[in-house]
XYZ file of C-alpha atoms in Angstrom:
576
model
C -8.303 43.259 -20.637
C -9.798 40.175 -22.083
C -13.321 40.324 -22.849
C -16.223 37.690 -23.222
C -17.027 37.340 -26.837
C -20.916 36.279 -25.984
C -21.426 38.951 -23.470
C -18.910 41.228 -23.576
C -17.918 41.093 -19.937
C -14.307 41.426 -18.914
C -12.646 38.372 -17.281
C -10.869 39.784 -14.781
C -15.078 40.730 -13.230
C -14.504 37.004 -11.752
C -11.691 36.843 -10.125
C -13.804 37.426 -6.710
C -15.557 33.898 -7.243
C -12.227 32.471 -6.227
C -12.485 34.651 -2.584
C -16.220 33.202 -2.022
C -15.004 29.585 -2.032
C -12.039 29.772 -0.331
C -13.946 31.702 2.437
C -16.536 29.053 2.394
C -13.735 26.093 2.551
C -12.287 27.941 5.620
C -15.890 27.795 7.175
C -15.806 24.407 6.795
C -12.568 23.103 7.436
C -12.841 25.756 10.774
C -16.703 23.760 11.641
C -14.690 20.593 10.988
C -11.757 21.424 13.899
C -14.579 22.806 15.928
C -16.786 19.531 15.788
C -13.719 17.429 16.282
C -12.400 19.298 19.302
C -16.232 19.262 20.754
C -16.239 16.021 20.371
C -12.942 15.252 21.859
C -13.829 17.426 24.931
C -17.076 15.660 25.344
C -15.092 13.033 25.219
C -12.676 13.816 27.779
C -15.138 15.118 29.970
C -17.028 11.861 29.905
C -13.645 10.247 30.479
C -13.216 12.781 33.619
C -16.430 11.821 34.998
C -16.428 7.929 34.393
C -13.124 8.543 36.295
C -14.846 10.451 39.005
C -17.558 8.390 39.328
C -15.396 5.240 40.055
C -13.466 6.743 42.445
C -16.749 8.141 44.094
C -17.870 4.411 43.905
C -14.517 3.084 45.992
C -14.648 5.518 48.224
C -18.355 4.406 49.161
C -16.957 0.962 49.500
C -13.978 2.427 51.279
C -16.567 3.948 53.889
C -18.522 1.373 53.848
C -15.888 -1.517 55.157
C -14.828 1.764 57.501
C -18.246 1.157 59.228
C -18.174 -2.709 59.072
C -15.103 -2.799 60.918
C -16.255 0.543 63.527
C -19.877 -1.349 64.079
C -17.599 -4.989 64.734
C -15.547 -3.782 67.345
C -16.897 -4.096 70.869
C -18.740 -1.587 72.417
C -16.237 -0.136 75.208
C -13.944 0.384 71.940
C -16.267 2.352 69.956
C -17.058 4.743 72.988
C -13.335 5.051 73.565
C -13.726 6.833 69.452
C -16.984 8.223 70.723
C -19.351 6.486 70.347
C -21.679 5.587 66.954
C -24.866 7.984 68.119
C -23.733 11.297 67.357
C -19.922 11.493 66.859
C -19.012 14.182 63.762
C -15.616 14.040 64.831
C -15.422 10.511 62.949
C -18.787 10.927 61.153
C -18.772 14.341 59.192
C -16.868 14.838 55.889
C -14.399 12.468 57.001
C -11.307 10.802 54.420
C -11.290 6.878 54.239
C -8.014 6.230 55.492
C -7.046 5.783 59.271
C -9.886 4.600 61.439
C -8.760 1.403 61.702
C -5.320 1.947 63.301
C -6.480 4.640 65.402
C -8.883 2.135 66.693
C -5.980 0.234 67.454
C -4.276 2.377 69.325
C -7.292 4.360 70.912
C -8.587 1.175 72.226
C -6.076 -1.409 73.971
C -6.269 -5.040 73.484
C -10.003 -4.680 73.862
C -9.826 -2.705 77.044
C -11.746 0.535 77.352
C -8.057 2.446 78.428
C -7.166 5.277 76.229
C -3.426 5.657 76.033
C -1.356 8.869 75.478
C -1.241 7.810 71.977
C -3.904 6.262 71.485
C -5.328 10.265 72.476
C -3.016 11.830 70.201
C -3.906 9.312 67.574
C -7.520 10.000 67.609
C -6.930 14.155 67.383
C -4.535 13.556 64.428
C -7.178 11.568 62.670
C -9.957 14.168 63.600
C -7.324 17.084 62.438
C -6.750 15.218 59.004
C -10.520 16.239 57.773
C -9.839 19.805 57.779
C -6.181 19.508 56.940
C -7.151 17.341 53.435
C -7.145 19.601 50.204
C -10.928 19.745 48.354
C -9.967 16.773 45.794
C -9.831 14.620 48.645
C -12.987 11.957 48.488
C -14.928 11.954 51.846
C -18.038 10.630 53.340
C -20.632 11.554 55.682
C -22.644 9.150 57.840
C -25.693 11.229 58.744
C -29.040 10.236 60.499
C -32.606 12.041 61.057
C -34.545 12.494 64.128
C -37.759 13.400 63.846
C -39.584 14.148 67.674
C -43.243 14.406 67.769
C -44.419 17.982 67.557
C -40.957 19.297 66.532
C -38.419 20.186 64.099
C -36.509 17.232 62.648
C -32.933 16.796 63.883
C -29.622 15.965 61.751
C -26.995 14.289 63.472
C -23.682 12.458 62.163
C -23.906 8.855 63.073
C -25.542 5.756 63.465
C -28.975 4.503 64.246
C -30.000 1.431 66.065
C -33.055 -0.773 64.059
C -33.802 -1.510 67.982
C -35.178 1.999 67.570
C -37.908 0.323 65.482
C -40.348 -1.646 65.841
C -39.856 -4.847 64.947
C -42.664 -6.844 63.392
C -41.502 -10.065 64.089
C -42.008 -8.759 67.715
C -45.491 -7.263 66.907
C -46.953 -10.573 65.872
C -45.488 -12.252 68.717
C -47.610 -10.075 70.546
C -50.136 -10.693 68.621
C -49.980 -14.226 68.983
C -49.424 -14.281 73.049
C -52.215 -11.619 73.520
C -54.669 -11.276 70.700
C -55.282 -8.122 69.319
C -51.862 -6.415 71.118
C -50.175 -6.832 68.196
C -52.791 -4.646 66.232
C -53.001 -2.301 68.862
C -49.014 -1.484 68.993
C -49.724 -1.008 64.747
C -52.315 1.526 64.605
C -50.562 3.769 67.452
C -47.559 4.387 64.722
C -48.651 7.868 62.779
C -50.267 6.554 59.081
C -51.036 3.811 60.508
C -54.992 2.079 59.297
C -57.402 -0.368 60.011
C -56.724 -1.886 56.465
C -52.957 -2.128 56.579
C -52.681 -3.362 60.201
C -55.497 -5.803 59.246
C -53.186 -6.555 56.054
C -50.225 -6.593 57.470
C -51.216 -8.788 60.317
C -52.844 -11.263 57.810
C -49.428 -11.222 55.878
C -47.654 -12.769 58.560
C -49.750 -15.195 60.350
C -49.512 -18.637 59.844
C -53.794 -19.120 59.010
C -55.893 -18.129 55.898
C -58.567 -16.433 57.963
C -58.864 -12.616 57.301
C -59.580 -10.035 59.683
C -62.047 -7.441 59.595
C -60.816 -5.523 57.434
C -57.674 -7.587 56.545
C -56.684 -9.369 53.245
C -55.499 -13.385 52.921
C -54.952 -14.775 49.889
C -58.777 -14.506 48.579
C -58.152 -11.103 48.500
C -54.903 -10.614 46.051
C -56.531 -13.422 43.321
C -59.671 -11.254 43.470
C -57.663 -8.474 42.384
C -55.980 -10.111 40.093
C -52.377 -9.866 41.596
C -50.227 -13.328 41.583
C -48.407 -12.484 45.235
C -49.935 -14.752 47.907
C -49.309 -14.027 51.644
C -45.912 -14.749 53.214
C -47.485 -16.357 56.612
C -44.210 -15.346 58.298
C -41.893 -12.096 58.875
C -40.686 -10.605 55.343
C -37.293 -10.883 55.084
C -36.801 -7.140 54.290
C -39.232 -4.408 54.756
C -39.480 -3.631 50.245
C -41.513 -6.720 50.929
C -43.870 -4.907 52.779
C -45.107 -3.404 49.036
C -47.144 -6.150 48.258
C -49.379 -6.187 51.768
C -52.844 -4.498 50.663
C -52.911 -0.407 51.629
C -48.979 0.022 51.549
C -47.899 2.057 48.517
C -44.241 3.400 48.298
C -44.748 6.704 49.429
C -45.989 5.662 52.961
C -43.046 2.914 53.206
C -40.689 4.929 51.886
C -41.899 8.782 51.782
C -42.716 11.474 49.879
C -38.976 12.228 48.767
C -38.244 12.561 44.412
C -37.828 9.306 42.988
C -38.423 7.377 46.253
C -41.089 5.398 44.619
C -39.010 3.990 41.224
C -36.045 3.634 43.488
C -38.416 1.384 45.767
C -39.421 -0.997 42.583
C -35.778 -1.064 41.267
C -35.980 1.512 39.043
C -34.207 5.464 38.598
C -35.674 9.164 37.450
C -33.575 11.477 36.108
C -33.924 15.401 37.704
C -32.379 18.365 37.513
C -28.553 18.147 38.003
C -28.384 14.403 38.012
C -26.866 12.351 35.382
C -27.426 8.787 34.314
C -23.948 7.049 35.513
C -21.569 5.800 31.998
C -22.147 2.397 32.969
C -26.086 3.229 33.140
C -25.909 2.444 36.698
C -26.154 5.011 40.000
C -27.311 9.192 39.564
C -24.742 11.128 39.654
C -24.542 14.607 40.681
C -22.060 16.915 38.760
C -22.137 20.089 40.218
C -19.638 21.683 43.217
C -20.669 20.809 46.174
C -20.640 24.705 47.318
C -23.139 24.972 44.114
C -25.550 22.324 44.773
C -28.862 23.457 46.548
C -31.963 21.756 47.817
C -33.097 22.079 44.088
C -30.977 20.133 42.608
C -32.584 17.337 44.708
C -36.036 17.836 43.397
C -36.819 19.626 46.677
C -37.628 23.249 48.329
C -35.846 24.187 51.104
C -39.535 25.664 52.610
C -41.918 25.155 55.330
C -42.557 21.725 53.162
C -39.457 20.154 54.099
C -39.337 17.120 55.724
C -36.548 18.893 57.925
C -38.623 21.541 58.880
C -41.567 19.115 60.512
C -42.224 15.988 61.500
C -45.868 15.252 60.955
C -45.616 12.383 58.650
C -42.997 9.592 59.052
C -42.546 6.903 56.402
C -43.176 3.478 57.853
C -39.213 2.072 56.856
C -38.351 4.620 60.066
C -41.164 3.107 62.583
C -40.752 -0.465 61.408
C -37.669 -3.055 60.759
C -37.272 -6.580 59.949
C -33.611 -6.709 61.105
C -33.306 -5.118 64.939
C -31.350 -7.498 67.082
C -28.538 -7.538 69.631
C -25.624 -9.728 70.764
C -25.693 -10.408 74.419
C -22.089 -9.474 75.342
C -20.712 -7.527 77.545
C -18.622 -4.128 76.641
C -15.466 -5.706 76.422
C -17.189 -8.448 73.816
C -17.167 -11.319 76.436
C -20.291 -13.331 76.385
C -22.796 -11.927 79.107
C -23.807 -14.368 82.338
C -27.361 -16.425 82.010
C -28.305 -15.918 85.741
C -31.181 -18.740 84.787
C -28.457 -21.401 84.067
C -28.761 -23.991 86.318
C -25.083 -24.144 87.370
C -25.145 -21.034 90.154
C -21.362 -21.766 90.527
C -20.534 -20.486 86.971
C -23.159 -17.543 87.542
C -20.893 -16.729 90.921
C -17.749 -17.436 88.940
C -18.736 -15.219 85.747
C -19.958 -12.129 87.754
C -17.192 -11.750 90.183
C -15.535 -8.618 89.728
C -17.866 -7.123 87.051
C -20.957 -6.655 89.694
C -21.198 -5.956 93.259
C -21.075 -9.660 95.322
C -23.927 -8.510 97.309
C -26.262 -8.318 94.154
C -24.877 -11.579 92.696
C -25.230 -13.409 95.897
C -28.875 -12.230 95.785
C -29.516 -13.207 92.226
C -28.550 -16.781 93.672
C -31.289 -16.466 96.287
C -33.520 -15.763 94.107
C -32.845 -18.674 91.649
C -32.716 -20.717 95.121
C -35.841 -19.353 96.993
C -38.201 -17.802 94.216
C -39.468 -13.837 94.816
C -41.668 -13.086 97.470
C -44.819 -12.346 96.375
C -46.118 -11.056 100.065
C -44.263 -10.773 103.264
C -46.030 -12.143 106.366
C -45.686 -10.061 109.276
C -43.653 -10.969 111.999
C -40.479 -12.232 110.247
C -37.304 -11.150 111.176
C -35.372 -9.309 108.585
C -31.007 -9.977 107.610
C -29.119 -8.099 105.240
C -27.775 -10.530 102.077
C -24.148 -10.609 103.691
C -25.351 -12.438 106.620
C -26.924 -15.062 104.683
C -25.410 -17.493 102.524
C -26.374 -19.891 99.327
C -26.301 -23.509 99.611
C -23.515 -25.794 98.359
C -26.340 -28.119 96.590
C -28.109 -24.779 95.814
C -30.441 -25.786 91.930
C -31.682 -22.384 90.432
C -35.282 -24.196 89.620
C -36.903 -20.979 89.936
C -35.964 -18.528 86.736
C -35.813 -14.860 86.636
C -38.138 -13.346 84.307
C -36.134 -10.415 83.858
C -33.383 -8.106 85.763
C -36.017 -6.185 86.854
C -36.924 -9.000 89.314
C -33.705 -8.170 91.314
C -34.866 -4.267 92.054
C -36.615 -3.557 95.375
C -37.726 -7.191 95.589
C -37.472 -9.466 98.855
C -36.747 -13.431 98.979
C -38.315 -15.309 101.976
C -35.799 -17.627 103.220
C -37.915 -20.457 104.985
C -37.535 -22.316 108.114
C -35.615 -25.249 108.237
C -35.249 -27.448 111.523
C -34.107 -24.987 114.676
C -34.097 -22.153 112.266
C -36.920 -19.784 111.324
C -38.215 -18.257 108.151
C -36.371 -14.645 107.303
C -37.105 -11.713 105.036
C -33.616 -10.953 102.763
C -34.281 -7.536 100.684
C -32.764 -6.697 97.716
C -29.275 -5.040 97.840
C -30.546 -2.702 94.398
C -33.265 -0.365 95.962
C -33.826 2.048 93.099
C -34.146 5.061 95.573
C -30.466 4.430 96.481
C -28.118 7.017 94.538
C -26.240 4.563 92.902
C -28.625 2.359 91.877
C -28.468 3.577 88.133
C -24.828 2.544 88.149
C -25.184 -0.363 89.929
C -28.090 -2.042 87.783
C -26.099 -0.863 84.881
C -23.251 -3.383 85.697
C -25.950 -5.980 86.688
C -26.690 -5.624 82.960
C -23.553 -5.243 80.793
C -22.551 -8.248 82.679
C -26.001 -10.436 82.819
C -29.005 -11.438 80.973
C -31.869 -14.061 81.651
C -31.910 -15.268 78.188
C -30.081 -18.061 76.598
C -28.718 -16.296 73.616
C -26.600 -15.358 72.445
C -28.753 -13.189 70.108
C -32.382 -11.610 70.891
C -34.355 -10.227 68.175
C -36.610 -7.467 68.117
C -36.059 -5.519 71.617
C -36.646 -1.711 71.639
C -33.926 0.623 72.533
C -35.059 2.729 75.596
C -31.942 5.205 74.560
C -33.227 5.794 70.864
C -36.431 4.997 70.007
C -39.034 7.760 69.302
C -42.304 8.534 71.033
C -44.698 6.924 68.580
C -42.308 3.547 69.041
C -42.483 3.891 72.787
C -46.348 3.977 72.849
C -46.390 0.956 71.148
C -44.943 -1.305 73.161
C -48.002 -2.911 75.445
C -48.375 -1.148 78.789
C -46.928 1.878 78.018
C -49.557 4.856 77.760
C -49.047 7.680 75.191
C -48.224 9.800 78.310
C -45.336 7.157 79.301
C -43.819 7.153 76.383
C -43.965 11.708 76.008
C -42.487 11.444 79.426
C -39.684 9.118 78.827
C -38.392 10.862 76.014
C -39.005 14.435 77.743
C -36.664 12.275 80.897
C -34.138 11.055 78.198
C -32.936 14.703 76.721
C -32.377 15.654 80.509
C -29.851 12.758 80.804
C -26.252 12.347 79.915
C -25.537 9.225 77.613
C -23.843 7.187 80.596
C -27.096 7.721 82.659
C -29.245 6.589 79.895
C -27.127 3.363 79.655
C -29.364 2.299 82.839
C -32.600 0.626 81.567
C -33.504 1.868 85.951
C -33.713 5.447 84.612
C -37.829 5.626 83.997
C -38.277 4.519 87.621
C -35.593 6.755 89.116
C -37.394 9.947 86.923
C -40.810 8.757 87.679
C -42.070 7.959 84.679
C -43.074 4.447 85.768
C -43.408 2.678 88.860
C -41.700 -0.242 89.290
C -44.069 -2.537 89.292
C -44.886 -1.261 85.389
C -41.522 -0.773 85.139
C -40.758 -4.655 85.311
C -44.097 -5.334 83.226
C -42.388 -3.467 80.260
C -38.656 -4.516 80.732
C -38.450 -7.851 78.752
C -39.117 -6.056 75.618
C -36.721 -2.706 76.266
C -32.957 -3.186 75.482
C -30.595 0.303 76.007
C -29.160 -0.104 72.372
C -29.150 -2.930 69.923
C -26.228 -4.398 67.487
C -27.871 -3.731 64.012
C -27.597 -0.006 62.883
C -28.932 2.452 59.874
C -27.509 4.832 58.309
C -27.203 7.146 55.056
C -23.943 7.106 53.680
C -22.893 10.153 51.515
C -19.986 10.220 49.350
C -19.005 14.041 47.877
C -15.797 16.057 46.904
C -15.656 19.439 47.427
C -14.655 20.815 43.720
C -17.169 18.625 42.425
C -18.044 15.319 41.090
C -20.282 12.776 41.798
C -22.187 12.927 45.152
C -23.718 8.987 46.225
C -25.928 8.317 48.756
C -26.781 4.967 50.362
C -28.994 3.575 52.811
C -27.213 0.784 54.612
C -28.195 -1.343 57.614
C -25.319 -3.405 59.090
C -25.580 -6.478 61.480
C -22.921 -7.073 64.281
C -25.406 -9.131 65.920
C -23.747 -12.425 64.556
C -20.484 -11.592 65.870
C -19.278 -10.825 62.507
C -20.489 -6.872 60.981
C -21.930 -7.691 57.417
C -24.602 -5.340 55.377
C -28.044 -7.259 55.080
C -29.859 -4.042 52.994
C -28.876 -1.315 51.006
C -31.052 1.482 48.802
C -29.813 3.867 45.979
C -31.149 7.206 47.675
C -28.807 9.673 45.255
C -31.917 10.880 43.424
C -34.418 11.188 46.692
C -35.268 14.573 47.958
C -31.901 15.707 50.237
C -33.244 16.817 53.790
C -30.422 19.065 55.168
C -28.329 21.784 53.264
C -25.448 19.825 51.304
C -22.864 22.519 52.996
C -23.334 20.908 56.360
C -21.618 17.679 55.537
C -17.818 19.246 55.349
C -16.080 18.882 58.440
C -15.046 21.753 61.174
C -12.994 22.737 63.657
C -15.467 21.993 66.098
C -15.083 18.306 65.675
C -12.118 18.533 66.456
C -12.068 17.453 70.529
């Protein structure tokens, strides 16, 4: 053995040196391969998700331009699919293709007939949910109801803005009848002095404040640059620049429903900033995502489990209208045109000719306000209209055609008589009847009316806005309502045939009631059952035009989830 001259140390005492490094260049070389393949794996997994998340985005577009064309097609075709309320069978975890020719063959040419296949088209379709495999991309359409003094409600389907109330209605009310307008504002829960004041003051045409409103004065005192609109906002985000509305009450109380409001995201637990730096996206399995990952509790807190507060973007709306056709999408009858010939023409067939011929008395003679005593009495068969006939005297509404009288009067030889109204609303079919007097008629010119209030939808504290109805009125017509099967509440005669008004209130009340309007809410969730990113939109769509478009959408991904994320997969149930 060789030996170290200086120390005396043997060389071969060093051979384990060599060991040490190459163990430390395997370290490295082996931290190397591991960085590189977590690096490549991040990689691919931000690959897998960018991929995920634009397929998630498509199929929200997908579902989207599913409802555009559903909410477009006229209304006997969508209740042939049944119906845009509460339908799970189209609305619940449902894959993107094949609405569109089921609705061809479900409904034909526009009719409200329902074919053999256009049956066995419609089960396929409904089968296909639960036949799809879990990679398939689906979408839920889902909608809240909150009743007064009750839990909160989930349903799959569409909601009518005519629900609402509309504000361009409220300060029309306002305007006609001072201080109605206010009133109808500070019955809706949350509702103050201040923000009715405000909003009031935000829409009226002057530069006066009320008591304890704010005008322009106001935001320069405060240091704020917004001046008051003096007209309806175009959408209700507007609404955050009126004095006493923060985001919370507009919007409510759900995580990150505040920076979505102003434009802006949060990040919580479970959701991801999107690649692109766009929507949240939520990466977990759907059967692994809870109520947490939401920013929420699924406790006595939940918005689900009460309805004491109600943001204001669920009371109020900016956009309610409806088209004034008639099921099958024809244009409805003006029974105040002055052409009674084309009101005869248009209504034959569609409405009982004793009815119609007493509409045209009615545009002929005027209503009777009293009766004298004395005069003989003939049904409307035995009386007929003049040839020369001019409807000078307008309806105000249908209503004026229910248990009403016209007072024929004498002419030459022939004496004054009484003619009663074919439509007495004790009759048994006088639900059905004035329902075909109004899919088939209106008093209005048209074709589109703004901001009437669906008798089918809206809630109690909506109802109790609308002047002349009493807080007890409106309890009792939605008590009435959940008695009723959805072809009975079609009838806008319901509330006088369950007693909830008489009909003289009854007609005070009718020119602002519609039984379902042509702009619709909804929240649109796209998910995938192994996972991926879950999207959620708020989307109202207008058919009221004639053509279905989307005037309003809101990122709601990151807002606090109100129903358990398992009940959005379809079941056998839905299945009819």
């Amino acid at each position: 053995m060789k030996t170290c001259v200086d120390c005396g140390h043997g060389w071969d005492d060093r051979r384990g040196v060599v060991l040490i490094v190459v163990l430390v260049l395997v370290v490295m070389l082996s931290l190397a391969g591991f960085g590189f393949l977590s690096a490549m794996s991040t990689e691919y997994e931000a690959a897998r998700l960018n991929g995920a998340l634009l397929q998630a985005r498509q199929t929200l577009v997908s579902a989207e331009t599913q409802l555009l064309w559903l909410t477009g097609q006229p209304r006997i075709r969508r209740e042939v699919l049944g119906g845009l309320y509460n339908n799970p069978g189209l609305f619940r975890g449902r894959p993107v293709e094949g609405l569109q020719a089921v609705g061809t063959e479900a409904g034909v040419a526009g009719q409200g007939l329902t074919t053999a296949a256009g049956s066995a088209a419609i089960g396929q379709f409904q089968s296909g949910a639960l036949l799809a495999g879990p990679e398939t991309w689906r979408f839920s359409v889902v909608s809240i109801d909150r009743p007064v003094g009750g839990a909160a409600v989930q349903r799959f389907g569409l909601t009518s803005e005519s629900a609402k109330l509309h504000l361009g209605t409220v300060l029309r009310w306002e305007q006609t009848r001072p201080d109605s307008g206010r009133q109808a504002l500070l019955r809706l829960p949350g509702m103050t002095d201040v923000i009715a004041d405000s909003l009031l003051d935000w829409m009226d045409a002057d530069d006066v404040p009320r008591a304890q409103g704010a005008e322009s004065e106001y935001y320069q005192t405060q240091g704020s640059s917004v001046r008051p609109l003096n007209a309806v906002p175009a959408s209700l985000q507007d609404l955050l620049a009126v004095r006493g509305i923060s985001a919370q009450l507009l919007y409510g109380t759900g995580a990150g429903a505040a920076a979505t409001a102003a434009g802006t995201g949060n990040e919580a637990s479970g959701l991801l900033s999107s690649p692109e730096g766009g929507d949240p996206v939520v990466t977990q399995p759907l059967a692994e995502l809870t109520a947490e990952t939401f920013g929420t509790a699924n406790d006595a807190d939940s918005a689900l489990q009460t309805a004491a507060t109600r943001p204001l973007c669920e009371l109020l709306t900016v956009w309610s209208a409806e088209r004034l056709v008639q099921p099958d999408g024809a244009l409805r009858v003006n029974l105040n045109q002055p052409n009674l010939s084309a009101v005869r023409s248009g209504l034959q067939g569609r409405v009982p000719e004793a009815v119609v011929q007493y509409a045209l008395l009615v545009r002929s003679y005027g209503l009777a306000a009293t009766i004298p005593a004395g005069l003989p009495e003939q049904s409307v068969g035995e009386v007929s209209v003049p040839a020369n006939a001019v409807g000078a005297l307008p309806l105000k509404s249908l209503g004026d055609l229910v248990d009403s009288a016209v007072v024929i009067p004498a002419v030459g030889t022939r004496v004054a008589i009484v003619v009663r109204s074919p439509l007495q609303s004790a009759q048994a079919d006088s639900d059905l009847t004035f329902r075909q007097l109004q899919d088939a008629a209106c008093v209005e010119a048209g074709p589109v009316i703004a901001g009437r209030i669906s008798l089918q939808e809206s809630g109690e504290e909506v109802l109790r806005s609308v002047p002349g109805v009493t807080a007890e009125q409106a309890a009792g017509l939605v008590a009435q309502r959940a008695r009723l099967q959805p072809f009975e509440r079609r009838s806008l005669l319901w509330p006088v045939r369950a007693g909830v008004f008489t009909v003289e209130q009854w007609r005070a009340v009718l020119p602002e009631l519609t039984d379902v309007g042509d702009v619709f809410q909804a929240e649109l969730i796209v998910f995938r059952a192994v996972g991926g990113p879950l999207l959620r939109r708020k989307l109202i769509l207008d058919t009221a035009a004639g053509t279905a478009k989307r005037v309003y959408w809101r990122n709601v991904t990151d807002e606090r989830l109100e129903f358990g994320l398992e009940s959005l997969a379809a079941r056998s149930e839905d299945v009819k």
